[in-house]
Amino acid sequence: MYKVFVNEKKLTISKYPGDIEKKLRFEGFATLEIAVDLLENTSCPELNIYGDEIEEIWEDFTHMFKVIEAAGGIVHNSKGEILFIRRLGKWDLAKGKIEKGESLEQAALREIEEETGLKELILEEFLNTTFHIYTERNGDRILKTTYWFSVEYVGDKAPVPQTEEGISEVCWKNEEEIKNTVWGNTFQNIKLIINQYWSLS
């Protein structure tokens, strides 16, 4: 199963129809175009495309977009707090594009270090991949694929925001603070990956 966010609305690609109101059986490329159009241009809140060959559907879907790959991490400390960045008014997790020749792990650690200023990082395990779609100023339609890792911070320095990347704040938050302050002002992908992290911890 694949979950992709289109304008913060969930598109699920699965083998069987899900228990949601709007679902389309995969009948070829046009089904994918219709689904994305509905999520981008109507009030449809979520949509499910289903068919027997999920990987073939996914391959067709990725061909609709320019794919950009990124890596990032859920950084936690000894108190069980999670490190958040605030970028352009939204709470987010440290992440960024994978550079040529980098492994996913190297990219995740580099981006965390650059965006938060923290260096004493221990990469733990791969968590999952998230997907979202957006349109660049030049009209290119992007499918951003982000690979997430669990990362432990073992130092004692205060984080420093990378202001030239539009980051205004970096801070640690416990579960209660996340639910009270982050949840109302973040992205669906971030909620998805944090909930998964919590379910594993």
C-alpha positions as a Python dict, from the first residue, in 0.01 Angstrom:
ca = {
    (1, 'M'): (0, 0, 0),
    (2, 'Y'): (117, 353, -81),
    (3, 'K'): (-6, 674, 82),
    (4, 'V'): (61, 1000, -102),
    (5, 'F'): (-45, 1345, 14),
    (6, 'V'): (-183, 1580, -250),
    (7, 'N'): (-254, 1926, -104),
    (8, 'E'): (-253, 1756, 239),
    (9, 'K'): (-527, 1515, 120),
    (10, 'K'): (-454, 1143, 125),
    (11, 'L'): (-437, 932, -189),
    (12, 'T'): (-408, 560, -109),
    (13, 'I'): (-298, 305, -368),
    (14, 'S'): (-393, -43, -251),
    (15, 'K'): (-488, -390, -366),
    (16, 'Y'): (-842, -374, -226),
    (17, 'P'): (-1087, -84, -194),
    (18, 'G'): (-1058, 92, 140),
    (19, 'D'): (-1342, 192, 366),
    (20, 'I'): (-1369, 548, 239),
    (21, 'E'): (-1633, 721, 32),
    (22, 'K'): (-1436, 792, -285),
    (23, 'K'): (-1260, 498, -454),
    (24, 'L'): (-1160, 424, -811),
    (25, 'R'): (-1069, 90, -960),
    (26, 'F'): (-746, 123, -1159),
    (27, 'E'): (-832, 118, -1529),
    (28, 'G'): (-510, 265, -1665),
    (29, 'F'): (-320, 592, -1663),
    (30, 'A'): (-638, 802, -1687),
    (31, 'T'): (-751, 676, -1346),
    (32, 'L'): (-441, 828, -1187),
    (33, 'E'): (-488, 1161, -1364),
    (34, 'I'): (-853, 1176, -1254),
    (35, 'A'): (-758, 1096, -894),
    (36, 'V'): (-491, 1367, -870),
    (37, 'D'): (-722, 1620, -1038),
    (38, 'L'): (-1001, 1544, -789),
    (39, 'L'): (-769, 1594, -492),
    (40, 'E'): (-607, 1908, -633),
    (41, 'N'): (-915, 2085, -765),
    (42, 'T'): (-1223, 1969, -573),
    (43, 'S'): (-1332, 1936, -210),
    (44, 'C'): (-1276, 1558, -219),
    (45, 'P'): (-1096, 1492, 116),
    (46, 'E'): (-931, 1157, 35),
    (47, 'L'): (-934, 896, -236),
    (48, 'N'): (-841, 531, -285),
    (49, 'I'): (-720, 375, -612),
    (50, 'Y'): (-721, -2, -601),
    (51, 'G'): (-611, -281, -831),
    (52, 'D'): (-436, -617, -831),
    (53, 'E'): (-91, -499, -941),
    (54, 'I'): (4, -232, -690),
    (55, 'E'): (366, -203, -804),
    (56, 'E'): (261, -151, -1167),
    (57, 'I'): (9, 114, -1059),
    (58, 'W'): (279, 284, -852),
    (59, 'E'): (524, 280, -1142),
    (60, 'D'): (266, 442, -1370),
    (61, 'F'): (194, 697, -1097),
    (62, 'T'): (560, 798, -1053),
    (63, 'H'): (588, 859, -1430),
    (64, 'M'): (342, 1147, -1393),
    (65, 'F'): (596, 1345, -1190),
    (66, 'K'): (957, 1448, -1153),
    (67, 'V'): (1073, 1244, -853),
    (68, 'I'): (1289, 1415, -589),
    (69, 'E'): (1439, 1205, -312),
    (70, 'A'): (1509, 1336, 37),
    (71, 'A'): (1614, 1195, 373),
    (72, 'G'): (1558, 1307, 729),
    (73, 'G'): (1514, 1198, 1084),
    (74, 'I'): (1309, 1187, 1396),
    (75, 'V'): (1577, 1303, 1637),
    (76, 'H'): (1514, 1217, 2002),
    (77, 'N'): (1708, 1285, 2321),
    (78, 'S'): (1749, 1104, 2654),
    (79, 'K'): (1424, 1262, 2783),
    (80, 'G'): (1224, 1112, 2496),
    (81, 'E'): (1166, 1454, 2339),
    (82, 'I'): (1160, 1499, 1959),
    (83, 'L'): (1348, 1775, 1777),
    (84, 'F'): (1134, 2002, 1557),
    (85, 'I'): (1220, 2282, 1320),
    (86, 'R'): (988, 2570, 1238),
    (87, 'R'): (1010, 2663, 872),
    (88, 'L'): (790, 2925, 703),
    (89, 'G'): (552, 2915, 999),
    (90, 'K'): (503, 2536, 999),
    (91, 'W'): (646, 2274, 1235),
    (92, 'D'): (854, 2017, 1050),
    (93, 'L'): (1131, 1762, 1097),
    (94, 'A'): (1486, 1809, 970),
    (95, 'K'): (1521, 1667, 620),
    (96, 'G'): (1651, 1757, 276),
    (97, 'K'): (1744, 1645, -73),
    (98, 'I'): (1989, 1360, -118),
    (99, 'E'): (2306, 1477, -292),
    (100, 'K'): (2479, 1285, -568),
    (101, 'G'): (2688, 998, -430),
    (102, 'E'): (2530, 1010, -84),
    (103, 'S'): (2364, 716, 88),
    (104, 'L'): (2023, 771, 248),
    (105, 'E'): (2187, 752, 592),
    (106, 'Q'): (2456, 1007, 506),
    (107, 'A'): (2197, 1247, 365),
    (108, 'A'): (1974, 1220, 673),
    (109, 'L'): (2260, 1292, 915),
    (110, 'R'): (2399, 1578, 702),
    (111, 'E'): (2061, 1747, 671),
    (112, 'I'): (1990, 1717, 1045),
    (113, 'E'): (2332, 1863, 1125),
    (114, 'E'): (2292, 2149, 876),
    (115, 'E'): (1937, 2244, 976),
    (116, 'T'): (1978, 2214, 1354),
    (117, 'G'): (2350, 2260, 1420),
    (118, 'L'): (2365, 1936, 1622),
    (119, 'K'): (2649, 1692, 1558),
    (120, 'E'): (2649, 1417, 1823),
    (121, 'L'): (2398, 1205, 1633),
    (122, 'I'): (2359, 827, 1631),
    (123, 'L'): (2162, 680, 1342),
    (124, 'E'): (1939, 401, 1474),
    (125, 'E'): (1697, 247, 1226),
    (126, 'F'): (1505, 317, 908),
    (127, 'L'): (1142, 400, 988),
    (128, 'N'): (951, 443, 664),
    (129, 'T'): (909, 645, 346),
    (130, 'T'): (659, 926, 295),
    (131, 'F'): (534, 1078, -30),
    (132, 'H'): (380, 1410, -121),
    (133, 'I'): (309, 1603, -439),
    (134, 'Y'): (360, 1971, -510),
    (135, 'T'): (409, 2203, -807),
    (136, 'E'): (720, 2416, -846),
    (137, 'R'): (710, 2777, -963),
    (138, 'N'): (820, 2670, -1312),
    (139, 'G'): (519, 2437, -1337),
    (140, 'D'): (707, 2109, -1279),
    (141, 'R'): (499, 1859, -1085),
    (142, 'I'): (708, 1696, -813),
    (143, 'L'): (665, 1369, -626),
    (144, 'K'): (883, 1408, -318),
    (145, 'T'): (994, 1081, -163),
    (146, 'T'): (1139, 1117, 188),
    (147, 'Y'): (1322, 837, 369),
    (148, 'W'): (1298, 869, 748),
    (149, 'F'): (1531, 738, 1018),
    (150, 'S'): (1522, 726, 1395),
    (151, 'V'): (1822, 925, 1527),
    (152, 'E'): (1946, 970, 1883),
    (153, 'Y'): (2113, 1291, 1999),
    (154, 'V'): (2370, 1219, 2269),
    (155, 'G'): (2521, 1567, 2310),
    (156, 'D'): (2424, 1859, 2534),
    (157, 'K'): (2440, 2158, 2301),
    (158, 'A'): (2143, 2380, 2218),
    (159, 'P'): (2020, 2347, 1858),
    (160, 'V'): (2073, 2639, 1618),
    (161, 'P'): (1832, 2704, 1327),
    (162, 'Q'): (1969, 2727, 972),
    (163, 'T'): (1813, 3066, 902),
    (164, 'E'): (1930, 3082, 538),
    (165, 'E'): (1699, 2784, 472),
    (166, 'G'): (1399, 2968, 616),
    (167, 'I'): (1420, 2792, 956),
    (168, 'S'): (1326, 3032, 1236),
    (169, 'E'): (1332, 2797, 1534),
    (170, 'V'): (1461, 2456, 1646),
    (171, 'C'): (1337, 2307, 1971),
    (172, 'W'): (1271, 1987, 2165),
    (173, 'K'): (912, 1890, 2236),
    (174, 'N'): (761, 1616, 2450),
    (175, 'E'): (454, 1417, 2348),
    (176, 'E'): (208, 1651, 2520),
    (177, 'E'): (365, 1960, 2360),
    (178, 'I'): (362, 1790, 2019),
    (179, 'K'): (-9, 1716, 2045),
    (180, 'N'): (-90, 2063, 2181),
    (181, 'T'): (128, 2283, 1959),
    (182, 'V'): (264, 2087, 1662),
    (183, 'W'): (-38, 1880, 1556),
    (184, 'G'): (-245, 2183, 1456),
    (185, 'N'): (32, 2337, 1247),
    (186, 'T'): (225, 2068, 1063),
    (187, 'F'): (197, 1840, 759),
    (188, 'Q'): (6, 1511, 731),
    (189, 'N'): (329, 1327, 640),
    (190, 'I'): (490, 1448, 963),
    (191, 'K'): (195, 1322, 1169),
    (192, 'L'): (213, 991, 985),
    (193, 'I'): (583, 930, 1053),
    (194, 'I'): (569, 1048, 1417),
    (195, 'N'): (272, 822, 1490),
    (196, 'Q'): (467, 534, 1341),
    (197, 'Y'): (773, 623, 1550),
    (198, 'W'): (560, 633, 1866),
    (199, 'S'): (405, 296, 1782),
    (200, 'L'): (756, 142, 1766),
    (201, 'S'): (896, 305, 2080),
}
